[in-house]
Short mmCIF file of C-alpha atoms and ligand atoms in Angstrom, two decimals:
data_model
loop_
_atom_site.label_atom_id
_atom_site.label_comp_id
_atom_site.label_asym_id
_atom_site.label_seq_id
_atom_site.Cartn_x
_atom_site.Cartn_y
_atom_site.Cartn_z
CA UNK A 199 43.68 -6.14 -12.82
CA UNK A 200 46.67 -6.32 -14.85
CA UNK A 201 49.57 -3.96 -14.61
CA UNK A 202 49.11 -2.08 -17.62
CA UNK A 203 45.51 -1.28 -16.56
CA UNK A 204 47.04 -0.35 -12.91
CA UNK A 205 49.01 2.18 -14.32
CA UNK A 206 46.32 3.53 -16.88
CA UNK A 207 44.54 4.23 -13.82
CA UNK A 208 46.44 4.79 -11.24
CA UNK A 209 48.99 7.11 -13.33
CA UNK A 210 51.41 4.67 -10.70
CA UNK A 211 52.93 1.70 -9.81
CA UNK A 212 55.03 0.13 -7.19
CA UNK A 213 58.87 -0.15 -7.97
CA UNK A 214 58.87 -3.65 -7.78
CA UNK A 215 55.75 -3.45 -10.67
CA UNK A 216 57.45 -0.38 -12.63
CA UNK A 217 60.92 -2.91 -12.14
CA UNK A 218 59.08 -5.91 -13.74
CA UNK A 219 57.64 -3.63 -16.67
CA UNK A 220 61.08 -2.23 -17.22
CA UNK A 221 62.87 -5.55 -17.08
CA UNK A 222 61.50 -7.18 -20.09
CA UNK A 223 63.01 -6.36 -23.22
CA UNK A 224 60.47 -7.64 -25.52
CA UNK A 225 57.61 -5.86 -27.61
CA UNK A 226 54.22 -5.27 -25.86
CA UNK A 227 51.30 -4.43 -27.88
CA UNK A 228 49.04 -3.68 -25.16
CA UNK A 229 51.47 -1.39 -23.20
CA UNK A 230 52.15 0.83 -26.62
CA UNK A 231 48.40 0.71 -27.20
CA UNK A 232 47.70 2.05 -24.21
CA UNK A 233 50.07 4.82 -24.38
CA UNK A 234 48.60 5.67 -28.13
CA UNK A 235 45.31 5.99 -26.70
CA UNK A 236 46.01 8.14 -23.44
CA UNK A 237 48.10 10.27 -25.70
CA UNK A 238 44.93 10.52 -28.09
CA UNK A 239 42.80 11.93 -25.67
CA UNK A 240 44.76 14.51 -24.39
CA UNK A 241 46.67 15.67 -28.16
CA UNK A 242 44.33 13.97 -30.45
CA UNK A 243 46.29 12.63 -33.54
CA UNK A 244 48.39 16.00 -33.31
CA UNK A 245 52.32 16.14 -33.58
CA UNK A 246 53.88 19.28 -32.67
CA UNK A 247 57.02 20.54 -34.32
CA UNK A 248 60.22 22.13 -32.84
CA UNK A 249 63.11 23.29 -35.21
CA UNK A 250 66.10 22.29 -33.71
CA UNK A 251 68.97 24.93 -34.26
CA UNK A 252 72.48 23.57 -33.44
CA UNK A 253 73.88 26.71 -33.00
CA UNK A 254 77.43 25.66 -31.44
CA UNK A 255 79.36 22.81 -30.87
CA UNK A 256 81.70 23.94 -28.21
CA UNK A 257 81.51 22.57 -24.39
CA UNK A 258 83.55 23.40 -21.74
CA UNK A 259 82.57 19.79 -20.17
CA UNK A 260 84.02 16.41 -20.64
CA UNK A 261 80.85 14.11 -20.49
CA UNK A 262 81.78 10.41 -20.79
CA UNK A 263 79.45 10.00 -23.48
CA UNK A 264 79.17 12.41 -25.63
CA UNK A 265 80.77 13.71 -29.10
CA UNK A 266 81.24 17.33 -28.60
CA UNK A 267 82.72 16.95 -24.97
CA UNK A 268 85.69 19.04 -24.72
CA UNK A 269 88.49 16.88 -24.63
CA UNK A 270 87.41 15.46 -28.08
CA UNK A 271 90.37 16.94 -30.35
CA UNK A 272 88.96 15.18 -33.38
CA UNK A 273 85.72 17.14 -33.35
CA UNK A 274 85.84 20.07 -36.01
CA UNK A 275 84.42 23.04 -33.57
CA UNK A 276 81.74 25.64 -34.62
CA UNK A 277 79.56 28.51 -33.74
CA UNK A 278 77.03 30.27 -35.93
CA UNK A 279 76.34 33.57 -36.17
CA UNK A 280 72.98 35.72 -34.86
CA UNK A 281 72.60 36.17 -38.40
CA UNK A 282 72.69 32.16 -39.38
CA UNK A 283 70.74 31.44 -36.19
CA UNK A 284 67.70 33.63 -37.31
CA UNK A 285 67.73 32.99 -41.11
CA UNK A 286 67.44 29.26 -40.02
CA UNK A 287 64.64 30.15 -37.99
CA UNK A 288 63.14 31.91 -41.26
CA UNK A 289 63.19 28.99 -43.10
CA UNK A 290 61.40 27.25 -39.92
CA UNK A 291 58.87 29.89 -39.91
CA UNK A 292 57.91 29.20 -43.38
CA UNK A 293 57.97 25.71 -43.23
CA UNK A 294 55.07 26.09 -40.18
CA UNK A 295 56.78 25.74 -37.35
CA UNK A 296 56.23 27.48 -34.12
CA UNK A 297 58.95 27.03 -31.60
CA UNK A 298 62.67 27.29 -32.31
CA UNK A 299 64.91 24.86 -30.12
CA UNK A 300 68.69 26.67 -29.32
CA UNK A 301 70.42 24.35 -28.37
CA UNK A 302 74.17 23.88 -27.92
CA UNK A 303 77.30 23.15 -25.83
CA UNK A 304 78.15 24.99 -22.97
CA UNK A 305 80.23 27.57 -24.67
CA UNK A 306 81.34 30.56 -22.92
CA UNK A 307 81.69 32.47 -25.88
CA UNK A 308 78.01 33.09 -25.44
CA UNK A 309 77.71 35.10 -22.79
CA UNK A 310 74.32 35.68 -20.77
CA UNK A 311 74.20 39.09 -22.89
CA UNK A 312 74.48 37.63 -26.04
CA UNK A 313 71.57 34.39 -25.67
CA UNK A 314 69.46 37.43 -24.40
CA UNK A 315 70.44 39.46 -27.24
CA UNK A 316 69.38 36.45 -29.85
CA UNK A 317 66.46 35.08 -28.07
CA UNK A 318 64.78 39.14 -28.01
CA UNK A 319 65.77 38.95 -31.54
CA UNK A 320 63.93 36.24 -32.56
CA UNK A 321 61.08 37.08 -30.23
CA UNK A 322 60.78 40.15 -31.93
CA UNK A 323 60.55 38.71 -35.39
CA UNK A 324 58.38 36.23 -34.67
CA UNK A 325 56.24 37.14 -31.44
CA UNK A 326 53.81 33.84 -32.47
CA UNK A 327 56.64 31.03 -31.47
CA UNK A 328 58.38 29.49 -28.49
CA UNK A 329 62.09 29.94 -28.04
CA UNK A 330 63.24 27.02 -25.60
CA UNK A 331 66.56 27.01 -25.06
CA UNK A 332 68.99 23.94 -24.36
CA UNK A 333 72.50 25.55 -23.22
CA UNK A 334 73.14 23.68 -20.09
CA UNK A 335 73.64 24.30 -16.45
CA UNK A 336 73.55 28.09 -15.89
CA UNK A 337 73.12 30.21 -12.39
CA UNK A 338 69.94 31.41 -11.56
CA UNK A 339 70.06 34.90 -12.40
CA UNK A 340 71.15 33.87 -15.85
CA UNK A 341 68.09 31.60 -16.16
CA UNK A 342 66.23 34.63 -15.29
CA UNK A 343 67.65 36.92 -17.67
CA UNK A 344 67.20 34.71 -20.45
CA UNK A 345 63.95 34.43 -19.64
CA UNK A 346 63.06 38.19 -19.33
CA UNK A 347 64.26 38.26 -22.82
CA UNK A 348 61.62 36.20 -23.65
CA UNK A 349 62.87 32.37 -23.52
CA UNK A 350 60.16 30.28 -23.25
CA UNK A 351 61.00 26.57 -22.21
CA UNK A 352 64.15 25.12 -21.27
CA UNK A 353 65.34 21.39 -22.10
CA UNK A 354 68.03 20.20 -19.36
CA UNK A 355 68.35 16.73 -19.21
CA UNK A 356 68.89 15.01 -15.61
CA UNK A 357 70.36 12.30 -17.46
CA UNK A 358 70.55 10.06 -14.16
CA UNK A 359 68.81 10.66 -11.12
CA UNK A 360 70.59 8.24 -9.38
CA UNK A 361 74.12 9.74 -7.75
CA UNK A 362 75.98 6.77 -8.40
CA UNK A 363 75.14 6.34 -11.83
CA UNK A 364 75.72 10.05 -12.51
CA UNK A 365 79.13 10.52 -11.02
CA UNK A 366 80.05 6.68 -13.71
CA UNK A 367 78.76 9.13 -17.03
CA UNK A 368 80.27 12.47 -15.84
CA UNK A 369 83.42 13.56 -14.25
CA UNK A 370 84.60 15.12 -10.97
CA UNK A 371 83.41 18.19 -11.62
CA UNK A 372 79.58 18.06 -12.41
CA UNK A 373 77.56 16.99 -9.88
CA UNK A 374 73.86 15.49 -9.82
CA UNK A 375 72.87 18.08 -7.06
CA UNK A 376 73.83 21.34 -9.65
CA UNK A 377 71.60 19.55 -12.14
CA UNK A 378 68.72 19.33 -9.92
CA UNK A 379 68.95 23.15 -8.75
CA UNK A 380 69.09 24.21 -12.06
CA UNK A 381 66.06 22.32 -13.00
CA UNK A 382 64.01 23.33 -9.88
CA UNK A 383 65.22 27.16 -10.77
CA UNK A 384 64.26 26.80 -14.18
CA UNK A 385 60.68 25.56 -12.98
CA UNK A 386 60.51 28.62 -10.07
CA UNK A 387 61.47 30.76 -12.32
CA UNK A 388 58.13 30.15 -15.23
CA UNK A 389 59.75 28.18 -17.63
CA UNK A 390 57.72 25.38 -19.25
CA UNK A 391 60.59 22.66 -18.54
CA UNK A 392 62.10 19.44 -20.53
CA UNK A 393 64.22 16.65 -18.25
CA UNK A 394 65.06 13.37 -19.58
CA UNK A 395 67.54 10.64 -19.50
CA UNK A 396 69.66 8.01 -21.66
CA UNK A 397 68.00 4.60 -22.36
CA UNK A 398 70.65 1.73 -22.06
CA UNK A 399 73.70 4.45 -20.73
CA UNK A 400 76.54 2.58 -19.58
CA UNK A 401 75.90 1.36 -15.75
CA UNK A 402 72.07 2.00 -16.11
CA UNK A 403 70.72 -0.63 -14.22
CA UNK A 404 66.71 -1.31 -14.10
CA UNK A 405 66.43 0.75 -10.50
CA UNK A 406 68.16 3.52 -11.64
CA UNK A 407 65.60 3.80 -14.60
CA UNK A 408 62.86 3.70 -11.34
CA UNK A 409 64.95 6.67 -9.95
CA UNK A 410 64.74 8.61 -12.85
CA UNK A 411 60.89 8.10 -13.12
CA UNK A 412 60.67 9.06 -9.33
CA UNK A 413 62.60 12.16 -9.99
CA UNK A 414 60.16 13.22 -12.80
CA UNK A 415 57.34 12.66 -10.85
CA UNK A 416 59.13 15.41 -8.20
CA UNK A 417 59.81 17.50 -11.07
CA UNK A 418 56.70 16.95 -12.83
CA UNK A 419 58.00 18.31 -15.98
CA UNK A 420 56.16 19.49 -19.34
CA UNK A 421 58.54 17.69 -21.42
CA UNK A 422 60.37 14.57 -20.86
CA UNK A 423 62.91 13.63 -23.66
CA UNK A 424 64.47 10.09 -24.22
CA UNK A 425 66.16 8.55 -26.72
CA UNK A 426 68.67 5.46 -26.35
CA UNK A 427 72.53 5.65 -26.22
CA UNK A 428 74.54 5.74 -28.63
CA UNK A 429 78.13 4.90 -28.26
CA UNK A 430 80.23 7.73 -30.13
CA UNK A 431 84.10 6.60 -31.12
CA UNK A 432 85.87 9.27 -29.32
CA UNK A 433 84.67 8.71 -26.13
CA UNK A 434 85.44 7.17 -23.13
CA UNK A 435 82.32 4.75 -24.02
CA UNK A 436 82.96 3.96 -27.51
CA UNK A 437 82.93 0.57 -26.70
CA UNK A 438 80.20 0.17 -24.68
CA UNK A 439 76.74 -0.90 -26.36
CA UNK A 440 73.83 0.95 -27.56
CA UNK A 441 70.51 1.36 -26.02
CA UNK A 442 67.60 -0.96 -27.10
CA UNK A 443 65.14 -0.22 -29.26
CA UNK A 444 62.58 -2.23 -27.34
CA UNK A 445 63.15 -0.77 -23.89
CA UNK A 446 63.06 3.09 -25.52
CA UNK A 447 59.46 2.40 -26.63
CA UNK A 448 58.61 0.64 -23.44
CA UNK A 449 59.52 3.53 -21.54
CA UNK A 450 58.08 6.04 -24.00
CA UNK A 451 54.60 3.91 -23.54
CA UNK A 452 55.20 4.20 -19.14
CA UNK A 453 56.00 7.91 -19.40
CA UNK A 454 52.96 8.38 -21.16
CA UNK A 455 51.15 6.24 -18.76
CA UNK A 456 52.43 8.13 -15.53
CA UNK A 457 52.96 11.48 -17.05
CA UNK A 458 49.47 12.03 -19.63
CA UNK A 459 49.96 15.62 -20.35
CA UNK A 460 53.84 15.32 -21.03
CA UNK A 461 55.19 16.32 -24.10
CA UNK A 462 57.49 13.66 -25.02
CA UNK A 463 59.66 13.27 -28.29
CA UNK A 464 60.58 10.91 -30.61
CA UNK A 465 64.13 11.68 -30.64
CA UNK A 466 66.93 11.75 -33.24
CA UNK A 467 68.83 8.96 -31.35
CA UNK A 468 65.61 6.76 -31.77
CA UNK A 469 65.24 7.13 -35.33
CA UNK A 470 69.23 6.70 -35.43
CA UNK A 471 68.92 3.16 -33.70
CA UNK A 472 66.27 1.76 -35.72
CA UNK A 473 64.97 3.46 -39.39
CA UNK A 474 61.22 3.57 -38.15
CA UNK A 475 62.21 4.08 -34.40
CA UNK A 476 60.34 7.72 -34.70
CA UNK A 477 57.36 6.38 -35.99
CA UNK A 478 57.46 3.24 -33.03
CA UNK A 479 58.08 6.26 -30.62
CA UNK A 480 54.91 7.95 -31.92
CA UNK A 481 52.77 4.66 -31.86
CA UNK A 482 53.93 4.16 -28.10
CA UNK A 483 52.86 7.58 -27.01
CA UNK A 484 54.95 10.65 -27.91
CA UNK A 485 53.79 13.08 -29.52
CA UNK A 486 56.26 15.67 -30.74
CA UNK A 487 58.84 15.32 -33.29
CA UNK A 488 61.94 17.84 -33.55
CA UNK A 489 63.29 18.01 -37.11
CA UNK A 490 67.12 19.71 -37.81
CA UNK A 491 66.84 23.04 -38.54
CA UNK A 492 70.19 23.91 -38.74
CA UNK A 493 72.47 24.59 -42.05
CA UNK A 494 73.79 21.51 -43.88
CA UNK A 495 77.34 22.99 -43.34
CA UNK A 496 76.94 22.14 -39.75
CA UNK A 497 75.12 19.43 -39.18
CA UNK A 498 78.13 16.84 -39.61
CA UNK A 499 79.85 18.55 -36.77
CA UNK A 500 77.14 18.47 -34.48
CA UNK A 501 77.68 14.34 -33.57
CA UNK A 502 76.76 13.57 -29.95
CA UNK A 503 77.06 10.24 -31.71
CA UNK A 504 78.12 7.77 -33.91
CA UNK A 505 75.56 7.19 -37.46
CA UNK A 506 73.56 10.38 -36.31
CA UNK A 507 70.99 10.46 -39.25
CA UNK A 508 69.90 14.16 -40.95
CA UNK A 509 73.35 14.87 -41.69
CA UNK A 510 72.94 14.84 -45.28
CA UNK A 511 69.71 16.92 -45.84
CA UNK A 512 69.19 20.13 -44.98
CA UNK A 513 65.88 22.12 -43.32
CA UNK A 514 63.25 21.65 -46.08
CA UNK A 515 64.28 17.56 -46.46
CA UNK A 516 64.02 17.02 -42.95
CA UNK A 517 60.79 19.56 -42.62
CA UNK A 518 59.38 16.83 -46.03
CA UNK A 519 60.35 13.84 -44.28
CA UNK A 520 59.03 14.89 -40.55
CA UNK A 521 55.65 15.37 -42.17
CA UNK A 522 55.88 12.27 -44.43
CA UNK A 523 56.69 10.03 -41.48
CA UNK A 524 54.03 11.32 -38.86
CA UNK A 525 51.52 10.64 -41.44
CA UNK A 526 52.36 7.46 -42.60
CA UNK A 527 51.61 6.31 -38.59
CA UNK A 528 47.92 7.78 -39.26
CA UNK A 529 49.15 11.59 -36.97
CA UNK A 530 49.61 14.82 -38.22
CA UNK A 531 51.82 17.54 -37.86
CA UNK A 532 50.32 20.62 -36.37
CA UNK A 533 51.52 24.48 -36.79
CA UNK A 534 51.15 25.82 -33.91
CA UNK A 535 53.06 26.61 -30.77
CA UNK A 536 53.00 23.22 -29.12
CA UNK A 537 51.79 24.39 -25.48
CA UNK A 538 51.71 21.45 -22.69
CA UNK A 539 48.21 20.62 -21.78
CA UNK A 540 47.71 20.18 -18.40
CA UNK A 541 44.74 19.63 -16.98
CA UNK A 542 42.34 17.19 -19.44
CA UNK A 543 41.20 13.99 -17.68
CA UNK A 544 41.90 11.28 -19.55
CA UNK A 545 39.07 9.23 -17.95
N1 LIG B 118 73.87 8.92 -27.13
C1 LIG B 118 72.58 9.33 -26.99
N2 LIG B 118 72.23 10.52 -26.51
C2 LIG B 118 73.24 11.37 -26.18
N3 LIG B 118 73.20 12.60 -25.66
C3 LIG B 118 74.47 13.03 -25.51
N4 LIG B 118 75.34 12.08 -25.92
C4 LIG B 118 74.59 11.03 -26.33
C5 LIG B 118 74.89 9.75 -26.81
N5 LIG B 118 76.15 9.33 -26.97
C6 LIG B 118 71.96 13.24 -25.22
C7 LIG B 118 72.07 13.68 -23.76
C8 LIG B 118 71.91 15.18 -23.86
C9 LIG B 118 71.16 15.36 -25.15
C10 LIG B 118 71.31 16.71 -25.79
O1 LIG B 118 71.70 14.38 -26.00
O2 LIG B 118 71.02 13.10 -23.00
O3 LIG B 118 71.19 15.74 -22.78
FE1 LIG B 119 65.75 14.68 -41.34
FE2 LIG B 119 64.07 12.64 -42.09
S1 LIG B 119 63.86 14.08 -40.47
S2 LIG B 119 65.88 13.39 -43.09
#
């Protein structure tokens, strides 16, 4: 049997198998084929839709590779207000989506009293939708009282779960261990949860990319977002190159393979890498797509890196475009809350 079939079956595969799938860098029909059609019969030809609201640009870290960290004095810094943050998800709500994404730096401006304050808000207004949150490494109790307001789902990247490798994108001060508690909390706690990691991050080598896939399998996750890097000029990486196009779908296609039920994304730093990178990233597997939801004025300030694309439209263009492009890879986009769906056998 050949590896692709192993895996189909066996949701598994050795590291030194996993190693040699992750090692080529070329295009592989069958392995994207395969993810289409295990991703069919679990989510049909259905793409669900998160608005993505960008609702501050502050962090109090310093990652290595990202736009907004805090020692970037070039980036123009911005918070919006409860009032922007729900009349953007308005617009989403009329455009059909279901779950609003809040997502953000860590910025201690927003206290645990005031997420809880805007999450019950838009809770209230719109009891049919999701709110997931994506606000970084909190303590426990604040994961709690965020979601006793009503939060949802949480997206928390692990980025690298390989020590090593973290401590070369992040400094002293956060540590691989915090990330893990927070996402084992988050899980404990009843929050449908979202982990993830960089494609082609400075350092990644092909066994830390095993690492991270053993991690998720601990985790088991409902969501699992990747998307390659993307070197941003004020950075301590802005030389370092991007993350391949190739070896994002390839993954996207294994994730599917070992993780059926995942929800998985094709991100904004895919479609920034390539112009039909989305639509690849939907052919290999994933299955939901998370358009910009927040207002033009922001969006240029919201750069985790260089070329991000959306900058120039606002909610209804990028709401248009979403739908446009799903289709035009023979999906759809659904309304409707987006729930993981655990539990279908795919054989
Ligand atoms: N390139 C690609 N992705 C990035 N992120 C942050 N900076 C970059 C970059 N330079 C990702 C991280 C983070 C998510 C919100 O965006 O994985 O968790
Ligand atoms: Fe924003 Fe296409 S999704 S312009």
């Amino acid at each position: 049997m050949d590896i692709v079939d192993y895996l189909v079956n066996e949701k598994n595969l050795p590291d030194e198998d996993l190693l040699k799938l992750i090692q080529t860098d070329s295009f592989d029909e069958k392995l994207y084929l395969s993810g289409d059609s295990i991703r069919r019969k679990i989510y049909g030809n259905s793409v669900y839709i998160r608005g993505l609201v960008e609702f501050t640009n502050y962090c109090k870290n310093n990652c290595y590779y990202c736009g907004i960290r805090c020692s970037n004095t070039k980036a123009i810094r911005y918070r919006m207000t409860t009032e922007e943050i729900l009349s953007a998800c308005d617009r989403g709500h009329q455009m059909g989506f279901r779950t609003f994404v809040l997502q953000g730096g860590e910025d201690p401006y927003f206290t645990d009293d005031r997420i809880c304050q805007i999450v019950s808000e838009i809770k209230a207004k719109y009891p049919d939708c999701a709110v997931t949150l994506s606000i970084g490494e909190k303590s426990k109790e604040s994961y709690k009282a965020y979601f006793d307001a009503g939060a949802d789902r949480y997206l928390l990247r692990h980025e690298s779960a390989s020590d090593e490798h973290y401590k070369k994108l992040h400094p002293d001060d956060m540590v691989l261990a915090n990330r893990k508690r927070c996402l084992f909390d988050l899980k404990e706690i009843g929050y449908q949860v979202g982990a993830g990691f960089m494609v082609g991050s400075p350092f990644q080598t092909a066994e830390d990319i095993v690492r991270d896939l053993r991690f998720l399998q601990e985790l088991d996750p409902d969501m699992i977002g990747i998307g390659p890097f993307i070197s941003h000029k004020e950075t301590v990486f802005s030389d370092y190159e991007n993350g391949s196009l190739e070896l994002t779908l390839r993954l996207i296609a294994i994730l599917r393979l070992m993780f059926p039920h995942a929800l998985i994304p094709a991100t904004t730093a895919l479609g920034t890498i390539h112009p039909l990178g989305r639509e690849y990233g939907l052919k290999a597997g994933a299955n939901v797509m998370m358009p910009n939801l927040s207002p033009k004025e922001v969006r240029e300030k919201y750069l985790l890196y260089d070329n991000k694309i959306c900058v120039n439209e606002d909610s209804s263009e990028c709401g248009d475009c979403t739908r446009r492009r799903v289709s035009s890879v023979g999906y759809q986009v659904v309304t409707d809350i987006g729930n993981v769906k655990r539990n279908i056998e795919t054989y």
